[in-house]
JSON list of N, CA, C and O in Angstrom, two decimals:
[
{"chain": "A", "resi": 12, "resn": "MET", "atom": "N", "xyz": [2.73, -11.90, 14.22]},
{"chain": "A", "resi": 12, "resn": "MET", "atom": "CA", "xyz": [3.17, -12.84, 13.35]},
{"chain": "A", "resi": 12, "resn": "MET", "atom": "C", "xyz": [2.82, -14.26, 13.68]},
{"chain": "A", "resi": 12, "resn": "MET", "atom": "O", "xyz": [3.52, -15.17, 12.91]},
{"chain": "A", "resi": 13, "resn": "GLN", "atom": "N", "xyz": [2.16, -14.52, 14.58]},
{"chain": "A", "resi": 13, "resn": "GLN", "atom": "CA", "xyz": [1.48, -16.00, 15.13]},
{"chain": "A", "resi": 13, "resn": "GLN", "atom": "C", "xyz": [0.55, -16.60, 14.02]},
{"chain": "A", "resi": 13, "resn": "GLN", "atom": "O", "xyz": [0.32, -17.67, 14.11]},
{"chain": "A", "resi": 14, "resn": "ARG", "atom": "N", "xyz": [0.01, -15.74, 13.25]},
{"chain": "A", "resi": 14, "resn": "ARG", "atom": "CA", "xyz": [-1.18, -16.08, 12.26]},
{"chain": "A", "resi": 14, "resn": "ARG", "atom": "C", "xyz": [-0.29, -17.10, 11.45]},
{"chain": "A", "resi": 14, "resn": "ARG", "atom": "O", "xyz": [-1.12, -17.68, 10.48]},
{"chain": "A", "resi": 15, "resn": "PHE", "atom": "N", "xyz": [0.98, -16.79, 10.90]},
{"chain": "A", "resi": 15, "resn": "PHE", "atom": "CA", "xyz": [1.62, -17.37, 9.67]},
{"chain": "A", "resi": 15, "resn": "PHE", "atom": "C", "xyz": [2.07, -18.60, 10.30]},
{"chain": "A", "resi": 15, "resn": "PHE", "atom": "O", "xyz": [2.95, -18.56, 11.28]},
{"chain": "A", "resi": 16, "resn": "ARG", "atom": "N", "xyz": [1.79, -19.87, 9.74]},
{"chain": "A", "resi": 16, "resn": "ARG", "atom": "CA", "xyz": [2.22, -21.11, 10.40]},
{"chain": "A", "resi": 16, "resn": "ARG", "atom": "C", "xyz": [3.56, -21.35, 9.72]},
{"chain": "A", "resi": 16, "resn": "ARG", "atom": "O", "xyz": [4.51, -22.23, 10.18]},
{"chain": "A", "resi": 17, "resn": "ARG", "atom": "N", "xyz": [3.79, -20.98, 8.22]},
{"chain": "A", "resi": 17, "resn": "ARG", "atom": "CA", "xyz": [4.95, -21.10, 7.64]},
{"chain": "A", "resi": 17, "resn": "ARG", "atom": "C", "xyz": [5.99, -19.83, 7.24]},
{"chain": "A", "resi": 17, "resn": "ARG", "atom": "O", "xyz": [5.13, -18.61, 7.10]},
{"chain": "A", "resi": 18, "resn": "MET", "atom": "N", "xyz": [6.98, -20.08, 7.38]},
{"chain": "A", "resi": 18, "resn": "MET", "atom": "CA", "xyz": [7.91, -18.74, 7.03]},
{"chain": "A", "resi": 18, "resn": "MET", "atom": "C", "xyz": [7.52, -18.26, 5.48]},
{"chain": "A", "resi": 18, "resn": "MET", "atom": "O", "xyz": [7.47, -17.20, 5.42]},
{"chain": "A", "resi": 19, "resn": "ARG", "atom": "N", "xyz": [7.49, -19.00, 4.72]},
{"chain": "A", "resi": 19, "resn": "ARG", "atom": "CA", "xyz": [7.27, -18.87, 3.60]},
{"chain": "A", "resi": 19, "resn": "ARG", "atom": "C", "xyz": [5.86, -17.72, 3.24]},
{"chain": "A", "resi": 19, "resn": "ARG", "atom": "O", "xyz": [5.98, -17.00, 2.35]},
{"chain": "A", "resi": 20, "resn": "SER", "atom": "N", "xyz": [4.94, -18.39, 3.93]},
{"chain": "A", "resi": 20, "resn": "SER", "atom": "CA", "xyz": [3.46, -17.58, 3.74]},
{"chain": "A", "resi": 20, "resn": "SER", "atom": "C", "xyz": [3.65, -15.94, 4.35]},
{"chain": "A", "resi": 20, "resn": "SER", "atom": "O", "xyz": [3.30, -15.34, 3.78]},
{"chain": "A", "resi": 21, "resn": "LEU", "atom": "N", "xyz": [4.35, -16.08, 5.23]},
{"chain": "A", "resi": 21, "resn": "LEU", "atom": "CA", "xyz": [4.72, -14.73, 5.94]},
{"chain": "A", "resi": 21, "resn": "LEU", "atom": "C", "xyz": [5.51, -13.96, 4.77]},
{"chain": "A", "resi": 21, "resn": "LEU", "atom": "O", "xyz": [5.26, -12.80, 4.42]},
{"chain": "A", "resi": 22, "resn": "GLN", "atom": "N", "xyz": [6.55, -14.63, 4.36]},
{"chain": "A", "resi": 22, "resn": "GLN", "atom": "CA", "xyz": [7.08, -13.96, 3.04]},
{"chain": "A", "resi": 22, "resn": "GLN", "atom": "C", "xyz": [6.41, -13.38, 2.18]},
{"chain": "A", "resi": 22, "resn": "GLN", "atom": "O", "xyz": [6.63, -12.26, 1.47]},
{"chain": "A", "resi": 23, "resn": "LYS", "atom": "N", "xyz": [5.45, -13.91, 1.45]},
{"chain": "A", "resi": 23, "resn": "LYS", "atom": "CA", "xyz": [4.63, -13.83, 0.68]},
{"chain": "A", "resi": 23, "resn": "LYS", "atom": "C", "xyz": [3.69, -12.68, 1.05]},
{"chain": "A", "resi": 23, "resn": "LYS", "atom": "O", "xyz": [3.67, -11.93, 0.12]},
{"chain": "A", "resi": 24, "resn": "PHE", "atom": "N", "xyz": [3.13, -12.71, 2.13]},
{"chain": "A", "resi": 24, "resn": "PHE", "atom": "CA", "xyz": [2.19, -11.63, 2.60]},
{"chain": "A", "resi": 24, "resn": "PHE", "atom": "C", "xyz": [3.16, -10.09, 2.70]},
{"chain": "A", "resi": 24, "resn": "PHE", "atom": "O", "xyz": [2.67, -9.21, 2.36]},
{"chain": "A", "resi": 25, "resn": "VAL", "atom": "N", "xyz": [4.66, -10.36, 3.13]},
{"chain": "A", "resi": 25, "resn": "VAL", "atom": "CA", "xyz": [5.24, -9.40, 3.47]},
{"chain": "A", "resi": 25, "resn": "VAL", "atom": "C", "xyz": [5.54, -8.58, 2.14]},
{"chain": "A", "resi": 25, "resn": "VAL", "atom": "O", "xyz": [5.54, -7.48, 1.90]},
{"chain": "A", "resi": 26, "resn": "ALA", "atom": "N", "xyz": [5.99, -9.37, 1.00]},
{"chain": "A", "resi": 26, "resn": "ALA", "atom": "CA", "xyz": [6.39, -8.81, -0.35]},
{"chain": "A", "resi": 26, "resn": "ALA", "atom": "C", "xyz": [5.15, -8.04, -1.08]},
{"chain": "A", "resi": 26, "resn": "ALA", "atom": "O", "xyz": [5.29, -7.02, -1.43]},
{"chain": "A", "resi": 27, "resn": "VAL", "atom": "N", "xyz": [3.81, -8.62, -0.70]},
{"chain": "A", "resi": 27, "resn": "VAL", "atom": "CA", "xyz": [2.74, -7.98, -1.15]},
{"chain": "A", "resi": 27, "resn": "VAL", "atom": "C", "xyz": [2.23, -6.70, -0.80]},
{"chain": "A", "resi": 27, "resn": "VAL", "atom": "O", "xyz": [2.13, -5.67, -1.00]},
{"chain": "A", "resi": 28, "resn": "TYR", "atom": "N", "xyz": [2.53, -7.02, 0.95]},
{"chain": "A", "resi": 28, "resn": "TYR", "atom": "CA", "xyz": [2.26, -5.60, 1.76]},
{"chain": "A", "resi": 28, "resn": "TYR", "atom": "C", "xyz": [2.88, -4.61, 1.48]},
{"chain": "A", "resi": 28, "resn": "TYR", "atom": "O", "xyz": [2.73, -3.22, 1.55]},
{"chain": "A", "resi": 29, "resn": "SER", "atom": "N", "xyz": [4.34, -4.89, 1.47]},
{"chain": "A", "resi": 29, "resn": "SER", "atom": "CA", "xyz": [4.82, -4.00, 1.18]},
{"chain": "A", "resi": 29, "resn": "SER", "atom": "C", "xyz": [4.93, -2.79, 0.08]},
{"chain": "A", "resi": 29, "resn": "SER", "atom": "O", "xyz": [4.99, -1.77, 0.10]},
{"chain": "A", "resi": 30, "resn": "SER", "atom": "N", "xyz": [5.00, -3.49, -1.04]},
{"chain": "A", "resi": 30, "resn": "SER", "atom": "CA", "xyz": [4.56, -2.99, -2.16]},
{"chain": "A", "resi": 30, "resn": "SER", "atom": "C", "xyz": [3.27, -2.28, -2.37]},
{"chain": "A", "resi": 30, "resn": "SER", "atom": "O", "xyz": [3.41, -1.05, -2.66]},
{"chain": "A", "resi": 31, "resn": "VAL", "atom": "N", "xyz": [2.38, -2.71, -1.76]},
{"chain": "A", "resi": 31, "resn": "VAL", "atom": "CA", "xyz": [1.11, -2.07, -1.52]},
{"chain": "A", "resi": 31, "resn": "VAL", "atom": "C", "xyz": [0.94, -0.69, -0.82]},
{"chain": "A", "resi": 31, "resn": "VAL", "atom": "O", "xyz": [0.72, 0.30, -1.16]},
{"chain": "A", "resi": 32, "resn": "PHE", "atom": "N", "xyz": [1.67, -1.00, 0.47]},
{"chain": "A", "resi": 32, "resn": "PHE", "atom": "CA", "xyz": [1.95, 0.28, 1.27]},
{"chain": "A", "resi": 32, "resn": "PHE", "atom": "C", "xyz": [2.83, 1.20, 0.81]},
{"chain": "A", "resi": 32, "resn": "PHE", "atom": "O", "xyz": [2.56, 2.41, 0.93]},
{"chain": "A", "resi": 33, "resn": "ASN", "atom": "N", "xyz": [3.84, 0.92, 0.17]},
{"chain": "A", "resi": 33, "resn": "ASN", "atom": "CA", "xyz": [4.75, 2.01, -0.31]},
{"chain": "A", "resi": 33, "resn": "ASN", "atom": "C", "xyz": [4.02, 2.86, -1.50]},
{"chain": "A", "resi": 33, "resn": "ASN", "atom": "O", "xyz": [4.29, 3.93, -1.65]},
{"chain": "A", "resi": 34, "resn": "HIS", "atom": "N", "xyz": [3.17, 1.93, -2.33]},
{"chain": "A", "resi": 34, "resn": "HIS", "atom": "CA", "xyz": [2.38, 2.75, -3.29]},
{"chain": "A", "resi": 34, "resn": "HIS", "atom": "C", "xyz": [1.39, 3.55, -2.47]},
{"chain": "A", "resi": 34, "resn": "HIS", "atom": "O", "xyz": [0.93, 4.68, -3.56]},
{"chain": "A", "resi": 35, "resn": "PHE", "atom": "N", "xyz": [0.67, 3.23, -1.53]},
{"chain": "A", "resi": 35, "resn": "PHE", "atom": "CA", "xyz": [-0.30, 4.35, -1.00]},
{"chain": "A", "resi": 35, "resn": "PHE", "atom": "C", "xyz": [0.18, 5.36, 0.03]},
{"chain": "A", "resi": 35, "resn": "PHE", "atom": "O", "xyz": [-0.13, 6.27, 0.60]},
{"chain": "A", "resi": 36, "resn": "ASN", "atom": "N", "xyz": [1.38, 4.94, 0.66]},
{"chain": "A", "resi": 36, "resn": "ASN", "atom": "CA", "xyz": [1.84, 5.63, 1.67]},
{"chain": "A", "resi": 36, "resn": "ASN", "atom": "C", "xyz": [2.48, 6.84, 1.05]},
{"chain": "A", "resi": 36, "resn": "ASN", "atom": "O", "xyz": [3.84, 6.70, 0.77]},
{"chain": "A", "resi": 37, "resn": "GLN", "atom": "N", "xyz": [2.14, 8.34, 1.36]},
{"chain": "A", "resi": 37, "resn": "GLN", "atom": "CA", "xyz": [2.63, 9.44, 1.06]},
{"chain": "A", "resi": 37, "resn": "GLN", "atom": "C", "xyz": [2.58, 10.02, 2.39]},
{"chain": "A", "resi": 37, "resn": "GLN", "atom": "O", "xyz": [1.59, 10.40, 3.06]},
{"chain": "A", "resi": 38, "resn": "ASP", "atom": "N", "xyz": [3.77, 11.02, 2.56]},
{"chain": "A", "resi": 38, "resn": "ASP", "atom": "CA", "xyz": [3.82, 11.62, 4.22]},
{"chain": "A", "resi": 38, "resn": "ASP", "atom": "C", "xyz": [3.24, 12.77, 3.59]},
{"chain": "A", "resi": 38, "resn": "ASP", "atom": "O", "xyz": [3.52, 13.64, 3.05]},
{"chain": "A", "resi": 39, "resn": "ARG", "atom": "N", "xyz": [1.82, 12.71, 4.31]},
{"chain": "A", "resi": 39, "resn": "ARG", "atom": "CA", "xyz": [0.71, 13.91, 4.45]},
{"chain": "A", "resi": 39, "resn": "ARG", "atom": "C", "xyz": [1.62, 15.35, 4.73]},
{"chain": "A", "resi": 39, "resn": "ARG", "atom": "O", "xyz": [1.36, 16.40, 4.49]},
{"chain": "A", "resi": 40, "resn": "SER", "atom": "N", "xyz": [2.80, 15.10, 5.79]},
{"chain": "A", "resi": 40, "resn": "SER", "atom": "CA", "xyz": [3.23, 16.33, 6.33]},
{"chain": "A", "resi": 40, "resn": "SER", "atom": "C", "xyz": [3.85, 16.94, 5.28]},
{"chain": "A", "resi": 40, "resn": "SER", "atom": "O", "xyz": [4.64, 18.29, 5.82]},
{"chain": "A", "resi": 41, "resn": "LEU", "atom": "N", "xyz": [4.52, 16.46, 4.24]},
{"chain": "A", "resi": 41, "resn": "LEU", "atom": "CA", "xyz": [5.87, 16.97, 3.43]},
{"chain": "A", "resi": 41, "resn": "LEU", "atom": "C", "xyz": [4.93, 17.74, 2.18]},
{"chain": "A", "resi": 41, "resn": "LEU", "atom": "O", "xyz": [5.73, 18.04, 1.05]},
{"chain": "A", "resi": 42, "resn": "SER", "atom": "N", "xyz": [3.56, 17.38, 1.99]},
{"chain": "A", "resi": 42, "resn": "SER", "atom": "CA", "xyz": [3.24, 18.16, 0.62]},
{"chain": "A", "resi": 42, "resn": "SER", "atom": "C", "xyz": [1.71, 18.86, 1.07]},
{"chain": "A", "resi": 42, "resn": "SER", "atom": "O", "xyz": [1.51, 18.88, 2.18]},
{"chain": "A", "resi": 43, "resn": "LYS", "atom": "N", "xyz": [1.47, 19.90, 0.28]},
{"chain": "A", "resi": 43, "resn": "LYS", "atom": "CA", "xyz": [0.52, 20.62, 0.07]},
{"chain": "A", "resi": 43, "resn": "LYS", "atom": "C", "xyz": [-0.88, 19.81, 0.10]},
{"chain": "A", "resi": 43, "resn": "LYS", "atom": "O", "xyz": [-0.88, 18.88, -0.59]},
{"chain": "A", "resi": 44, "resn": "ARG", "atom": "N", "xyz": [-2.13, 20.05, 0.72]},
{"chain": "A", "resi": 44, "resn": "ARG", "atom": "CA", "xyz": [-3.17, 19.13, 0.78]},
{"chain": "A", "resi": 44, "resn": "ARG", "atom": "C", "xyz": [-3.87, 18.76, -0.91]},
{"chain": "A", "resi": 44, "resn": "ARG", "atom": "O", "xyz": [-4.02, 17.61, -0.95]},
{"chain": "A", "resi": 45, "resn": "ASP", "atom": "N", "xyz": [-3.64, 20.17, -1.62]},
{"chain": "A", "resi": 45, "resn": "ASP", "atom": "CA", "xyz": [-4.37, 19.70, -3.10]},
{"chain": "A", "resi": 45, "resn": "ASP", "atom": "C", "xyz": [-3.30, 18.44, -3.78]},
{"chain": "A", "resi": 45, "resn": "ASP", "atom": "O", "xyz": [-3.78, 17.64, -4.49]},
{"chain": "A", "resi": 46, "resn": "HIS", "atom": "N", "xyz": [-1.99, 19.10, -3.63]},
{"chain": "A", "resi": 46, "resn": "HIS", "atom": "CA", "xyz": [-0.99, 17.94, -4.07]},
{"chain": "A", "resi": 46, "resn": "HIS", "atom": "C", "xyz": [-1.15, 16.62, -3.44]},
{"chain": "A", "resi": 46, "resn": "HIS", "atom": "O", "xyz": [-1.19, 15.30, -4.32]},
{"chain": "A", "resi": 47, "resn": "PHE", "atom": "N", "xyz": [-1.17, 16.28, -2.41]},
{"chain": "A", "resi": 47, "resn": "PHE", "atom": "CA", "xyz": [-1.44, 15.27, -1.56]},
{"chain": "A", "resi": 47, "resn": "PHE", "atom": "C", "xyz": [-2.60, 14.37, -2.10]},
{"chain": "A", "resi": 47, "resn": "PHE", "atom": "O", "xyz": [-2.72, 13.21, -2.58]},
{"chain": "A", "resi": 48, "resn": "LYS", "atom": "N", "xyz": [-3.64, 15.29, -2.28]},
{"chain": "A", "resi": 48, "resn": "LYS", "atom": "CA", "xyz": [-5.27, 14.11, -2.88]},
{"chain": "A", "resi": 48, "resn": "LYS", "atom": "C", "xyz": [-4.86, 14.35, -4.54]},
{"chain": "A", "resi": 48, "resn": "LYS", "atom": "O", "xyz": [-5.49, 13.02, -4.44]},
{"chain": "A", "resi": 49, "resn": "GLN", "atom": "N", "xyz": [-4.26, 14.97, -5.31]},
{"chain": "A", "resi": 49, "resn": "GLN", "atom": "CA", "xyz": [-4.23, 14.52, -6.81]},
{"chain": "A", "resi": 49, "resn": "GLN", "atom": "C", "xyz": [-3.24, 13.09, -6.85]},
{"chain": "A", "resi": 49, "resn": "GLN", "atom": "O", "xyz": [-3.55, 12.21, -7.28]},
{"chain": "A", "resi": 50, "resn": "ASN", "atom": "N", "xyz": [-2.20, 13.00, -5.49]},
{"chain": "A", "resi": 50, "resn": "ASN", "atom": "CA", "xyz": [-1.53, 12.00, -5.86]},
{"chain": "A", "resi": 50, "resn": "ASN", "atom": "C", "xyz": [-2.15, 10.98, -5.26]},
{"chain": "A", "resi": 50, "resn": "ASN", "atom": "O", "xyz": [-2.01, 9.78, -5.89]},
{"chain": "A", "resi": 51, "resn": "ARG", "atom": "N", "xyz": [-2.99, 10.93, -4.21]},
{"chain": "A", "resi": 51, "resn": "ARG", "atom": "CA", "xyz": [-3.89, 9.96, -3.69]},
{"chain": "A", "resi": 51, "resn": "ARG", "atom": "C", "xyz": [-4.75, 9.29, -4.46]},
{"chain": "A", "resi": 51, "resn": "ARG", "atom": "O", "xyz": [-4.99, 7.95, -4.55]},
{"chain": "A", "resi": 52, "resn": "THR", "atom": "N", "xyz": [-5.69, 10.06, -5.29]},
{"chain": "A", "resi": 52, "resn": "THR", "atom": "CA", "xyz": [-6.36, 10.07, -6.29]},
{"chain": "A", "resi": 52, "resn": "THR", "atom": "C", "xyz": [-5.87, 9.15, -7.42]},
{"chain": "A", "resi": 52, "resn": "THR", "atom": "O", "xyz": [-6.44, 8.11, -7.81]},
{"chain": "A", "resi": 53, "resn": "ALA", "atom": "N", "xyz": [-4.67, 9.33, -8.08]},
{"chain": "A", "resi": 53, "resn": "ALA", "atom": "CA", "xyz": [-4.00, 8.64, -8.78]},
{"chain": "A", "resi": 53, "resn": "ALA", "atom": "C", "xyz": [-3.36, 7.28, -8.79]},
{"chain": "A", "resi": 53, "resn": "ALA", "atom": "O", "xyz": [-3.62, 6.56, -9.28]},
{"chain": "A", "resi": 54, "resn": "ALA", "atom": "N", "xyz": [-3.14, 7.30, -7.45]},
{"chain": "A", "resi": 54, "resn": "ALA", "atom": "CA", "xyz": [-2.46, 6.07, -6.74]},
{"chain": "A", "resi": 54, "resn": "ALA", "atom": "C", "xyz": [-4.05, 4.89, -6.92]},
{"chain": "A", "resi": 54, "resn": "ALA", "atom": "O", "xyz": [-3.64, 3.81, -6.96]},
{"chain": "A", "resi": 55, "resn": "LEU", "atom": "N", "xyz": [-5.11, 5.71, -6.46]},
{"chain": "A", "resi": 55, "resn": "LEU", "atom": "CA", "xyz": [-6.39, 4.80, -6.11]},
{"chain": "A", "resi": 55, "resn": "LEU", "atom": "C", "xyz": [-6.75, 4.43, -7.43]},
{"chain": "A", "resi": 55, "resn": "LEU", "atom": "O", "xyz": [-7.02, 3.15, -7.59]},
{"chain": "A", "resi": 56, "resn": "ALA", "atom": "N", "xyz": [-6.50, 5.21, -8.51]},
{"chain": "A", "resi": 56, "resn": "ALA", "atom": "CA", "xyz": [-7.05, 4.97, -9.83]},
{"chain": "A", "resi": 56, "resn": "ALA", "atom": "C", "xyz": [-6.16, 3.78, -10.61]},
{"chain": "A", "resi": 56, "resn": "ALA", "atom": "O", "xyz": [-6.66, 2.82, -11.05]},
{"chain": "A", "resi": 57, "resn": "GLU", "atom": "N", "xyz": [-5.10, 3.94, -10.40]},
{"chain": "A", "resi": 57, "resn": "GLU", "atom": "CA", "xyz": [-3.80, 3.11, -10.79]},
{"chain": "A", "resi": 57, "resn": "GLU", "atom": "C", "xyz": [-4.13, 1.49, -10.17]},
{"chain": "A", "resi": 57, "resn": "GLU", "atom": "O", "xyz": [-4.14, 0.65, -10.88]},
{"chain": "A", "resi": 58, "resn": "TRP", "atom": "N", "xyz": [-4.75, 1.52, -8.99]},
{"chain": "A", "resi": 58, "resn": "TRP", "atom": "CA", "xyz": [-4.89, 0.43, -8.18]},
{"chain": "A", "resi": 58, "resn": "TRP", "atom": "C", "xyz": [-5.87, -0.30, -8.85]},
{"chain": "A", "resi": 58, "resn": "TRP", "atom": "O", "xyz": [-5.81, -1.35, -9.03]},
{"chain": "A", "resi": 59, "resn": "ARG", "atom": "N", "xyz": [-6.97, 0.53, -8.83]},
{"chain": "A", "resi": 59, "resn": "ARG", "atom": "CA", "xyz": [-8.65, -0.07, -9.56]},
{"chain": "A", "resi": 59, "resn": "ARG", "atom": "C", "xyz": [-8.09, -0.36, -10.82]},
{"chain": "A", "resi": 59, "resn": "ARG", "atom": "O", "xyz": [-8.89, -1.67, -11.23]},
{"chain": "A", "resi": 60, "resn": "GLY", "atom": "N", "xyz": [-7.44, 0.11, -11.67]},
{"chain": "A", "resi": 60, "resn": "GLY", "atom": "CA", "xyz": [-7.02, -0.53, -13.00]},
{"chain": "A", "resi": 60, "resn": "GLY", "atom": "C", "xyz": [-6.35, -1.95, -12.53]},
{"chain": "A", "resi": 60, "resn": "GLY", "atom": "O", "xyz": [-6.42, -2.68, -13.69]},
{"chain": "A", "resi": 61, "resn": "LEU", "atom": "N", "xyz": [-5.59, -1.86, -12.02]},
{"chain": "A", "resi": 61, "resn": "LEU", "atom": "CA", "xyz": [-4.69, -3.36, -11.78]},
{"chain": "A", "resi": 61, "resn": "LEU", "atom": "C", "xyz": [-5.81, -4.29, -11.32]},
{"chain": "A", "resi": 61, "resn": "LEU", "atom": "O", "xyz": [-5.24, -5.42, -11.74]},
{"chain": "A", "resi": 62, "resn": "CYS", "atom": "N", "xyz": [-6.54, -3.98, -10.33]},
{"chain": "A", "resi": 62, "resn": "CYS", "atom": "CA", "xyz": [-7.03, -5.16, -9.80]},
{"chain": "A", "resi": 62, "resn": "CYS", "atom": "C", "xyz": [-8.48, -5.50, -10.89]},
{"chain": "A", "resi": 62, "resn": "CYS", "atom": "O", "xyz": [-9.17, -6.79, -10.79]},
{"chain": "A", "resi": 63, "resn": "ALA", "atom": "N", "xyz": [-8.83, -4.47, -11.62]},
{"chain": "A", "resi": 63, "resn": "ALA", "atom": "CA", "xyz": [-9.77, -4.91, -12.38]},
{"chain": "A", "resi": 63, "resn": "ALA", "atom": "C", "xyz": [-9.53, -5.80, -14.11]},
{"chain": "A", "resi": 63, "resn": "ALA", "atom": "O", "xyz": [-9.87, -6.38, -14.51]},
{"chain": "A", "resi": 64, "resn": "ALA", "atom": "N", "xyz": [-8.12, -5.53, -14.01]},
{"chain": "A", "resi": 64, "resn": "ALA", "atom": "CA", "xyz": [-7.31, -6.40, -15.26]},
{"chain": "A", "resi": 64, "resn": "ALA", "atom": "C", "xyz": [-7.23, -8.04, -14.86]},
{"chain": "A", "resi": 64, "resn": "ALA", "atom": "O", "xyz": [-7.56, -8.34, -14.01]}
]
């Protein structure tokens, strides 16, 4: 956390990072491979759609 000089910039980073991490973080051990890959592909497609807009 030494990279952040201001607490506000750290808070902004954590807010964005946590939403992105939660969007892509899916526990691999809790699902079958096919289902995991489908969810991962859907999340990536949604993310690309959001970034393109």
